[in-house]
Amino acid sequence: MNIIVTGGAGFIGANFVYYEIAKHPEDRIIVIDKLTYAGNLQTLAPLEGKVNYRFIRADICDKDAIEDIFAQEKPDIVVNFAAESHVDRSIENPQVFLETNIIGTSILMDACRRHEVSRFHQVSTDEVYGDLPLDRPDLFFTENTPLHTSSPYSSSKASADLLTLAYHRTYGLPVTISRCSNNYGYYQFPEKLIPLMIINALHDKPLPVYGEGINVRDWLYVEDHCKAIDLIMRNAEPGEVYNVGGHNEMRNIDIVKLILKYLDKPESLITYVTDRKGHDLRYAIDPAKIHEDLGWLPETTFDKGIQKTIKWYLENQSWWEPIISGEYRDYYEKMYGNR
């Protein structure tokens, strides 16, 4: 099959590309990526020259470019990772999130309709459900939890989800949606919590923690997420939505302290900064549906996954060192320098 992966030079997208090429070498992977700040072509460099891989630099909001690519490649499956995804950036500049995450998704689905693609899979987030109270550990997000967003980012993703389901009902487009919890692992952009803390600790720099660090997230190892998407796009019935969670709930402050412990760094590096606007308290996913329907369960414990992740960042400084200069450094200072 020909599989288009949008946003394939980003964190989860790139991991998915590597997973698909290893798991299904008979398929051809076509990556579309705009290469914004979070897209890194160096991540995919080892794949250059492979007969079952092609990279195309394009914006999913560019209707003509997308049409040309679909006409050339004749995809069987389209997996949409392309998205603006950082909550803080959405608070600073909501419009670009609406353009990419909503309009871009509609352009992709229109192309899927014209070219009779057999599956469009939308990669979404648990943030579309809003948050859960810290004092109710018995509560979890299910696929039937009402959408209740907190940020321009999550609102744009919820909008894209609703639009995807509308295309299924109105046009019969064979779609599926996955809503995942927080991912971690190789190739994650350094402004996200885990790589940011690892890199700052390595340099003995302050580790900025929002508020008191008591916000809880469900952490999912990225390879487990890739396995789930592969199962959904190949085996799930059109129109289905699946929650993909890691059963690894942890407070942000506990993750930071764990990273410091592994790196043998002092907790005095922790610096508490002004909390994020509208900061969600707790995310927790119930992945029972995907387990019952498709047999998926997360395989990587957080302890094992975080050790693998820290080891990777220690051994791949040549990947992340160029990223933490220039534009990224300017943004970092803006977000954390005076808080």
Steps between C-alpha positions, in 0.01 A plus 500: 500500500592865461471680834521878533617617841455873555716659766739208463807704593356582841535302820219243486479507121866409455477219752195372311687512168784291645250257652310453172812448291628239745163328549367520144798527258269404215319835532622835367510797737463854363573767761354848463634763738518878493816491715394762751695542825391153621572315175855375465604339173817374668278262696414315178846521340575125540203424273624702202553282195270219611266388223199487733542855633455850358508840668307799362517843656150647485239674712173311551325838466631528142210350306680489164811334642292238681300427184821452297645263760186288517482483120862382482506260793146357493490427873302217652525636855561850637610549860483860616755593766548851358399747768605793705513333838660712771242646741713801597552593136122476440443750780750738339368459144169311462445569128774275364353212703159553344647512151716189525292283730157572351537634145796273429303196613208592274731542200645154562158342528376669183799350318421162654146524364613592150756220486287237675745434780404189697579645845563844648630483854496812716752508786342696783559557871341436838505877552174526305326367813621781723622385840407293803514597870809399694292356784305252282751231393204278413404718203639437150440630148305260279407541136158621619635775725365836373753727331584787733813684389721738697742656249504619139710189423253250643208692348658475156556125542143446621376694199705279269360188667142616452573593141652157439190326633280733296685401181432137587128558551446748217728361229560145615875564533654200680656671802633401840622715790741427784529718809823441685642601836836678537770330292868476585799333336759558228506814280269714714540875452689656793224736611290208626524408868717187502769598244507855637572374850760249380691758295485774763617258769792388284607864476433571871243759399175579688213257436183716460195335653155657464322590824565238766554221247197307627330466160458133407553349155463148363830417325514277192824372348502611138562155350194363680301784344633413153389139545152619593466724194620220273231269640227762472570611144524142371232322702247737659157565355456840329352767724654363821680708763759342731667628814865397530646531849802374684366424848791709629356792696761725661523852637728730303717570804554128558619453142744788538638355823530157340703643212729681745548176692597303188745773396636539853412869506377702803135592549618855564494541120119501510355849449126560540358744246161669456241243403370469145169671424212251517738220601317165502526315831492133407478284189420131531393270219302177512632293204257211555335539158818460295600203714164330454465576128859472378696330778727795570657568837796724589811284530753746642496592868589858579810396693634306202393762247649797682832320541510426126406861423765655727763264356404603147535871575838438661621309194349729233610850593586559134125480428376746761789745545432689173133529596556684828662798333363788295124536474429235761721677756316828436165330556625325813610829656167657417302219661708433810755779541282741700270257680 
